[in-house]
């Protein structure tokens, strides 16, 4: 069965509730009934409920940008997976490079968060990606291999098959410098091969792999034309309705 494309907007630390409602309402009007692509909005925690209300009754899904690995407990400032389910999330981004860089997330904690997401029926969008220095020193394959193995090891294969991986080269995030379609496809093919080896060829066929890093209406089409690119995780260009809607309607 063909993989359904999935395009998610990661709003990062942007949008008050009013701004979030305006954007989500505009997107509900523009792509709320669009069927060719699964659309996910990932606002900050404070706007999850607001965005959830704005997209209710549409085909757009709600996602969070992070979660904790415990179900509850003394973790001041953290949010647990059942709370995300309670507010209507279907997806949760895990291990974004900004979380790895500024909040010391590791492959090990990402693995625990993925397990926690599965326990509560959330679908994780697990992020991997090399830095510029790692790419320039020829270590991209090693870095991605280590990240994929660390993030996915021991996870149940039926859940992995339903999950989403986002390949986001750190040097392409927010820089305007997109990976070329060839660079992206090469790493996506590597990720799919690793998943086939760790789990099975069937799991690798099913899992969806998004590209992220300066995705724009101008480059989405050529990226999506690559055989192993199944979607996009969009930052800056998801903050404005017209640009995100035209990314969603790339065909
Ligand atoms: P930009 O689209 O702003 O480069 O951000 C990509 C990203 O980090 C999405 O998670």
Short mmCIF file of C-alpha atoms and ligand atoms in Angstrom, two decimals:
data_model
loop_
_atom_site.label_atom_id
_atom_site.label_comp_id
_atom_site.label_asym_id
_atom_site.label_seq_id
_atom_site.Cartn_x
_atom_site.Cartn_y
_atom_site.Cartn_z
CA UNK A 1 0.00 0.00 0.00
CA UNK A 2 1.30 3.43 -0.88
CA UNK A 3 2.38 5.59 2.03
CA UNK A 4 0.11 8.59 2.58
CA UNK A 5 2.11 11.83 2.56
CA UNK A 6 2.20 13.63 5.90
CA UNK A 7 2.98 17.34 6.21
CA UNK A 8 3.31 18.83 9.67
CA UNK A 9 3.73 22.41 10.79
CA UNK A 10 6.06 22.83 13.76
CA UNK A 11 5.18 26.27 15.10
CA UNK A 12 8.02 26.09 17.64
CA UNK A 13 7.80 28.90 20.26
CA UNK A 14 5.46 31.10 18.23
CA UNK A 15 1.82 32.23 18.46
CA UNK A 16 -0.36 33.39 21.31
CA UNK A 17 -3.77 31.73 21.54
CA UNK A 18 -5.42 34.42 19.43
CA UNK A 19 -2.73 34.22 16.76
CA UNK A 20 -2.93 30.44 16.84
CA UNK A 21 -6.71 30.50 16.44
CA UNK A 22 -6.43 32.85 13.47
CA UNK A 23 -3.86 30.64 11.73
CA UNK A 24 -5.69 27.38 12.49
CA UNK A 25 -9.03 28.84 11.31
CA UNK A 26 -7.44 30.01 8.07
CA UNK A 27 -5.88 26.58 7.50
CA UNK A 28 -9.13 24.81 8.34
CA UNK A 29 -10.77 26.87 5.60
CA UNK A 30 -7.96 26.30 3.08
CA UNK A 31 -6.99 22.65 3.60
CA UNK A 32 -9.48 21.28 6.15
CA UNK A 33 -11.08 18.89 3.69
CA UNK A 34 -7.96 18.13 1.66
CA UNK A 35 -7.52 14.37 1.40
CA UNK A 36 -4.32 13.76 -0.56
CA UNK A 37 -2.07 14.63 2.37
CA UNK A 38 -2.33 14.11 6.10
CA UNK A 39 -1.92 17.54 7.70
CA UNK A 40 -0.73 18.01 11.28
CA UNK A 41 -0.45 21.25 13.28
CA UNK A 42 1.99 21.34 16.20
CA UNK A 43 1.44 24.59 18.14
CA UNK A 44 3.02 25.32 21.52
CA UNK A 45 1.37 23.60 24.49
CA UNK A 46 -0.54 26.71 25.50
CA UNK A 47 -2.36 26.81 22.16
CA UNK A 48 -3.11 23.09 21.78
CA UNK A 49 -6.67 23.37 23.05
CA UNK A 50 -7.36 26.47 20.97
CA UNK A 51 -6.03 24.91 17.78
CA UNK A 52 -7.81 21.66 18.56
CA UNK A 53 -11.11 23.57 18.73
CA UNK A 54 -10.40 25.40 15.48
CA UNK A 55 -9.70 22.20 13.51
CA UNK A 56 -12.46 20.07 15.04
CA UNK A 57 -14.51 18.45 12.30
CA UNK A 58 -11.77 18.91 9.69
CA UNK A 59 -9.22 16.33 8.47
CA UNK A 60 -6.36 18.24 10.15
CA UNK A 61 -4.71 16.51 13.12
CA UNK A 62 -3.18 17.99 16.26
CA UNK A 63 0.36 17.34 17.46
CA UNK A 64 2.60 18.51 20.31
CA UNK A 65 6.26 19.49 20.06
CA UNK A 66 7.58 17.39 22.94
CA UNK A 67 6.49 15.26 25.90
CA UNK A 68 7.95 13.67 29.00
CA UNK A 69 8.57 9.90 29.24
CA UNK A 70 6.69 9.45 32.53
CA UNK A 71 2.90 9.28 32.79
CA UNK A 72 2.85 11.75 35.69
CA UNK A 73 5.10 12.78 38.57
CA UNK A 74 7.34 15.41 40.12
CA UNK A 75 8.77 16.88 36.91
CA UNK A 76 8.19 20.60 37.20
CA UNK A 77 7.52 22.26 33.89
CA UNK A 78 7.02 19.04 31.94
CA UNK A 79 3.98 17.67 30.10
CA UNK A 80 3.02 13.97 30.14
CA UNK A 81 1.65 11.98 27.19
CA UNK A 82 -1.80 11.40 28.78
CA UNK A 83 -2.18 15.19 29.02
CA UNK A 84 -1.55 15.46 25.30
CA UNK A 85 -4.14 12.79 24.61
CA UNK A 86 -6.55 14.64 26.90
CA UNK A 87 -6.20 17.83 24.86
CA UNK A 88 -6.75 15.99 21.57
CA UNK A 89 -3.26 15.26 20.23
CA UNK A 90 -2.70 12.43 17.79
CA UNK A 91 0.99 13.11 17.16
CA UNK A 92 3.97 14.26 19.19
CA UNK A 93 7.32 15.48 17.87
CA UNK A 94 10.17 13.84 19.75
CA UNK A 95 13.87 14.64 19.73
CA UNK A 96 13.84 17.74 17.59
CA UNK A 97 17.40 19.01 17.08
CA UNK A 98 16.54 22.13 19.09
CA UNK A 99 15.59 19.85 21.98
CA UNK A 100 18.83 17.92 21.54
CA UNK A 101 20.90 21.10 21.29
CA UNK A 102 19.37 23.32 23.99
CA UNK A 103 17.76 20.82 26.35
CA UNK A 104 20.28 17.99 26.29
CA UNK A 105 17.98 15.36 24.83
CA UNK A 106 19.70 12.15 23.88
CA UNK A 107 18.84 9.13 21.78
CA UNK A 108 18.17 7.33 25.06
CA UNK A 109 15.59 9.84 26.34
CA UNK A 110 14.05 10.01 22.88
CA UNK A 111 13.66 6.22 22.97
CA UNK A 112 11.91 6.46 26.35
CA UNK A 113 9.64 9.21 25.08
CA UNK A 114 8.67 7.13 22.04
CA UNK A 115 7.74 4.23 24.32
CA UNK A 116 5.69 6.61 26.47
CA UNK A 117 3.92 7.95 23.39
CA UNK A 118 3.06 4.41 22.29
CA UNK A 119 1.67 3.53 25.73
CA UNK A 120 -0.95 6.23 25.26
CA UNK A 121 -1.71 5.78 21.59
CA UNK A 122 0.22 8.84 20.41
CA UNK A 123 2.16 8.62 17.15
CA UNK A 124 5.69 9.95 17.56
CA UNK A 125 7.45 12.02 14.91
CA UNK A 126 11.02 11.09 15.79
CA UNK A 127 13.65 13.57 14.60
CA UNK A 128 17.20 12.86 13.48
CA UNK A 129 19.78 14.92 11.62
CA UNK A 130 23.45 15.76 11.35
CA UNK A 131 25.14 19.09 12.04
CA UNK A 132 27.10 21.02 9.42
CA UNK A 133 30.37 20.01 10.99
CA UNK A 134 29.34 16.34 10.95
CA UNK A 135 28.36 16.56 7.29
CA UNK A 136 31.53 18.37 6.28
CA UNK A 137 33.69 15.81 8.00
CA UNK A 138 31.94 12.98 6.14
CA UNK A 139 30.18 11.57 9.19
CA UNK A 140 26.54 11.95 8.10
CA UNK A 141 25.93 8.23 7.61
CA UNK A 142 27.51 7.32 10.96
CA UNK A 143 25.59 10.00 12.85
CA UNK A 144 22.22 9.08 11.33
CA UNK A 145 22.89 5.37 11.92
CA UNK A 146 23.71 5.97 15.58
CA UNK A 147 20.65 8.17 16.06
CA UNK A 148 18.23 5.75 14.36
CA UNK A 149 19.59 2.77 16.27
CA UNK A 150 19.51 4.61 19.59
CA UNK A 151 16.06 6.12 19.10
CA UNK A 152 14.35 2.99 17.77
CA UNK A 153 16.06 0.06 19.46
CA UNK A 154 13.72 -2.22 21.37
CA UNK A 155 10.55 -0.50 20.17
CA UNK A 156 7.68 -2.76 19.07
CA UNK A 157 7.73 -3.21 15.31
CA UNK A 158 3.98 -2.83 14.81
CA UNK A 159 4.18 0.61 16.44
CA UNK A 160 7.32 1.59 14.56
CA UNK A 161 5.53 0.83 11.31
CA UNK A 162 2.87 3.45 12.19
CA UNK A 163 5.42 6.04 13.29
CA UNK A 164 6.99 8.96 11.50
CA UNK A 165 10.69 9.78 11.27
CA UNK A 166 11.74 13.31 10.41
CA UNK A 167 15.14 13.79 8.80
CA UNK A 168 16.15 17.34 9.58
CA UNK A 169 19.74 18.26 8.77
CA UNK A 170 20.60 20.81 11.45
CA UNK A 171 22.37 23.05 8.93
CA UNK A 172 19.15 23.34 6.90
CA UNK A 173 16.89 24.42 9.77
CA UNK A 174 15.90 28.06 9.66
CA UNK A 175 18.84 28.88 7.40
CA UNK A 176 17.10 29.03 4.03
CA UNK A 177 19.60 26.42 2.91
CA UNK A 178 17.50 23.36 2.01
CA UNK A 179 19.22 20.04 1.48
CA UNK A 180 19.21 19.24 -2.23
CA UNK A 181 16.68 16.62 -3.22
CA UNK A 182 19.59 14.23 -3.83
CA UNK A 183 21.11 14.86 -0.38
CA UNK A 184 17.73 14.35 1.29
CA UNK A 185 16.84 11.24 -0.71
CA UNK A 186 20.21 9.67 0.10
CA UNK A 187 19.66 9.96 3.86
CA UNK A 188 15.99 8.95 3.62
CA UNK A 189 17.02 5.77 1.76
CA UNK A 190 19.62 5.09 4.47
CA UNK A 191 16.99 5.49 7.20
CA UNK A 192 14.62 3.12 5.43
CA UNK A 193 17.40 0.56 5.00
CA UNK A 194 18.26 0.80 8.71
CA UNK A 195 14.60 0.30 9.68
CA UNK A 196 14.43 -2.75 7.38
CA UNK A 197 17.51 -4.22 9.09
CA UNK A 198 16.33 -3.45 12.62
CA UNK A 199 12.70 -4.52 12.15
CA UNK A 200 11.64 -5.88 8.74
CA UNK A 201 11.28 -4.81 5.12
CA UNK A 202 7.52 -4.53 5.72
CA UNK A 203 7.99 -2.09 8.59
CA UNK A 204 10.41 -0.08 6.43
CA UNK A 205 7.86 0.02 3.61
CA UNK A 206 5.19 1.38 5.94
CA UNK A 207 7.08 3.92 8.04
CA UNK A 208 6.80 7.49 6.81
CA UNK A 209 9.91 9.64 6.60
CA UNK A 210 9.55 13.41 6.52
CA UNK A 211 12.16 15.89 5.41
CA UNK A 212 12.57 19.10 7.40
CA UNK A 213 14.79 22.14 6.97
CA UNK A 214 13.82 25.26 5.03
CA UNK A 215 10.90 23.61 3.27
CA UNK A 216 9.07 26.23 1.20
CA UNK A 217 6.29 26.29 -1.41
CA UNK A 218 9.10 26.59 -3.99
CA UNK A 219 10.95 23.39 -3.08
CA UNK A 220 8.30 21.03 -1.67
CA UNK A 221 7.42 19.52 -5.03
CA UNK A 222 10.88 18.31 -5.98
CA UNK A 223 11.44 16.97 -2.47
CA UNK A 224 8.14 15.04 -2.50
CA UNK A 225 9.03 13.56 -5.89
CA UNK A 226 11.83 11.56 -4.27
CA UNK A 227 10.95 7.91 -3.68
CA UNK A 228 11.78 7.87 0.05
CA UNK A 229 10.45 11.30 1.01
CA UNK A 230 6.94 10.89 2.40
CA UNK A 231 6.28 14.32 3.78
CA UNK A 232 7.69 17.40 5.42
CA UNK A 233 8.16 18.90 8.85
CA UNK A 234 7.87 22.62 8.26
CA UNK A 235 9.01 25.38 10.60
CA UNK A 236 9.07 28.98 9.40
CA UNK A 237 6.85 28.46 6.36
CA UNK A 238 4.13 26.90 8.55
CA UNK A 239 3.57 30.14 10.47
CA UNK A 240 1.58 31.75 7.71
CA UNK A 241 -1.59 30.20 6.24
CA UNK A 242 -0.98 30.82 2.55
CA UNK A 243 2.54 29.42 2.50
CA UNK A 244 1.68 26.35 4.58
CA UNK A 245 -1.46 25.68 2.53
CA UNK A 246 0.51 25.84 -0.68
CA UNK A 247 3.07 23.41 0.74
CA UNK A 248 0.22 21.04 1.63
CA UNK A 249 -1.19 21.39 -1.90
CA UNK A 250 2.17 20.80 -3.54
CA UNK A 251 0.81 18.48 -6.23
P1 LIG B 1 12.45 25.62 9.13
O1 LIG B 1 11.38 25.11 8.18
O2 LIG B 1 12.14 26.96 9.70
O3 LIG B 1 13.81 25.50 8.53
O4 LIG B 1 12.42 24.63 10.40
C1 LIG B 1 12.49 23.26 10.19
C2 LIG B 1 12.19 22.56 11.45
O5 LIG B 1 12.98 22.57 12.39
C3 LIG B 1 10.88 21.89 11.57
O6 LIG B 1 10.84 21.08 12.70
#
